[in-house]
GROMACS .gro file of C-alpha atoms in nm:
model
   98
    1PRO     CA    1  -0.578 -10.551  -5.201
    2ASP     CA    2  -0.275 -10.404  -5.372
    3ARG     CA    3  -0.285 -10.348  -5.744
    4VAL     CA    4  -0.002 -10.325  -5.991
    5ILE     CA    5  -0.054 -10.089  -6.280
    6GLU     CA    6   0.194 -10.094  -6.565
    7VAL     CA    7   0.321  -9.750  -6.655
    8GLU     CA    8   0.542  -9.655  -6.944
    9TRP     CA    9   0.716  -9.320  -6.929
   10SER     CA   10   0.774  -9.148  -7.255
   11SER     CA   11   1.113  -9.043  -7.387
   12PRO     CA   12   1.294  -8.755  -7.212
   13LYS     CA   13   1.118  -8.493  -7.423
   14THR     CA   14   0.787  -8.603  -7.562
   15PRO     CA   15   0.716  -8.470  -7.910
   16ASP     CA   16   0.377  -8.342  -7.801
   17GLY     CA   17   0.505  -8.199  -7.471
   18SER     CA   18   0.295  -8.437  -7.260
   19VAL     CA   19   0.317  -8.405  -6.885
   20TYR     CA   20   0.168  -8.620  -6.612
   21PRO     CA   21   0.030  -8.510  -6.274
   22VAL     CA   22   0.223  -8.675  -5.991
   23ASP     CA   23   0.162  -8.644  -5.617
   24VAL     CA   24   0.469  -8.581  -5.401
   25ALA     CA   25   0.456  -8.630  -5.023
   26VAL     CA   26   0.685  -8.417  -4.806
   27GLU     CA   27   0.724  -8.448  -4.429
   28ALA     CA   28   0.927  -8.188  -4.243
   29ALA     CA   29   0.985  -8.014  -3.913
   30ASP     CA   30   0.730  -7.734  -3.917
   31ARG     CA   31   0.876  -7.386  -3.937
   32GLN     CA   32   0.796  -7.044  -4.077
   33GLY     CA   33   0.881  -7.020  -4.447
   34LEU     CA   34   0.886  -7.397  -4.508
   35LEU     CA   35   0.614  -7.395  -4.774
   36ARG     CA   36   0.786  -7.104  -4.948
   37ASP     CA   37   1.125  -7.277  -4.947
   38ILE     CA   38   0.988  -7.601  -5.094
   39SER     CA   39   0.779  -7.416  -5.352
   40GLU     CA   40   1.089  -7.220  -5.450
   41VAL     CA   41   1.270  -7.547  -5.534
   42PHE     CA   42   0.990  -7.649  -5.772
   43ALA     CA   43   0.993  -7.302  -5.929
   44LYS     CA   44   1.372  -7.292  -5.976
   45GLU     CA   45   1.363  -7.640  -6.128
   46LYS     CA   46   1.082  -7.530  -6.361
   47MET     CA   47   0.843  -7.795  -6.235
   48ASN     CA   48   0.484  -7.670  -6.245
   49VAL     CA   49   0.289  -7.714  -5.919
   50ILE     CA   50  -0.083  -7.759  -5.987
   51GLY     CA   51  -0.197  -7.838  -5.633
   52VAL     CA   52  -0.086  -7.823  -5.269
   53GLN     CA   53  -0.232  -7.963  -4.948
   54THR     CA   54  -0.068  -7.890  -4.614
   55GLN     CA   55  -0.127  -8.003  -4.259
   56SER     CA   56   0.064  -7.909  -3.947
   57VAL     CA   57   0.046  -8.112  -3.627
   58LYS     CA   58   0.209  -8.053  -3.291
   59ASP     CA   59   0.401  -8.357  -3.171
   60ASN     CA   60   0.692  -8.455  -2.947
   61ARG     CA   61   0.932  -8.308  -3.205
   62GLY     CA   62   0.774  -7.962  -3.178
   63GLY     CA   63   0.563  -7.982  -3.490
   64THR     CA   64   0.545  -8.175  -3.813
   65ALA     CA   65   0.428  -8.043  -4.149
   66ARG     CA   66   0.284  -8.295  -4.393
   67MET     CA   67   0.243  -8.164  -4.746
   68THR     CA   68   0.126  -8.309  -5.073
   69PHE     CA   69   0.229  -8.129  -5.390
   70THR     CA   70   0.078  -8.222  -5.726
   71VAL     CA   71   0.336  -8.147  -5.993
   72GLU     CA   72   0.348  -8.187  -6.368
   73VAL     CA   73   0.620  -8.430  -6.477
   74ALA     CA   74   0.746  -8.513  -6.826
   75GLN     CA   75   0.988  -8.787  -6.715
   76SER     CA   76   1.040  -8.987  -6.395
   77GLY     CA   77   1.416  -8.930  -6.378
   78ARG     CA   78   1.362  -8.556  -6.358
   79LEU     CA   79   1.120  -8.602  -6.070
   80ASN     CA   80   1.382  -8.800  -5.877
   81GLN     CA   81   1.636  -8.520  -5.927
   82VAL     CA   82   1.395  -8.258  -5.795
   83LEU     CA   83   1.291  -8.475  -5.497
   84SER     CA   84   1.657  -8.500  -5.402
   85ILE     CA   85   1.681  -8.120  -5.396
   86VAL     CA   86   1.359  -8.092  -5.192
   87ALA     CA   87   1.502  -8.343  -4.942
   88ASP     CA   88   1.795  -8.103  -4.885
   89VAL     CA   89   1.567  -7.817  -4.775
   90GLN     CA   90   1.622  -7.736  -4.407
   91GLY     CA   91   1.396  -7.949  -4.185
   92VAL     CA   92   1.271  -8.186  -4.456
   93ARG     CA   93   1.263  -8.543  -4.322
   94SER     CA   94   1.132  -8.712  -4.636
   95ALA     CA   95   1.031  -8.626  -4.992
   96ARG     CA   96   0.888  -8.904  -5.204
   97ARG     CA   97   0.642  -8.986  -5.476
   98ARG     CA   98   0.303  -9.097  -5.344
   0.00000   0.00000   0.00000
């Protein structure tokens, strides 16, 4: 059964600097340097990555990479901005919050 959990994001900059771990799912055409390119987006946008899981599968499209990044987020709007940039990385088919 589905559950709904109420969440309240804090103001743009929390006084105590609180951050929240958020899982981000990325699916892309597998290629050399893909993990580096996506990680570079998080680094340039100053979003701390605290975990990564990757899986590559061969399919009728040549190969698909499925990745889950755990990132530290202070506000949801910022996450949406960064996901938009990740979605523009060459070969990325989707980038979304899990």
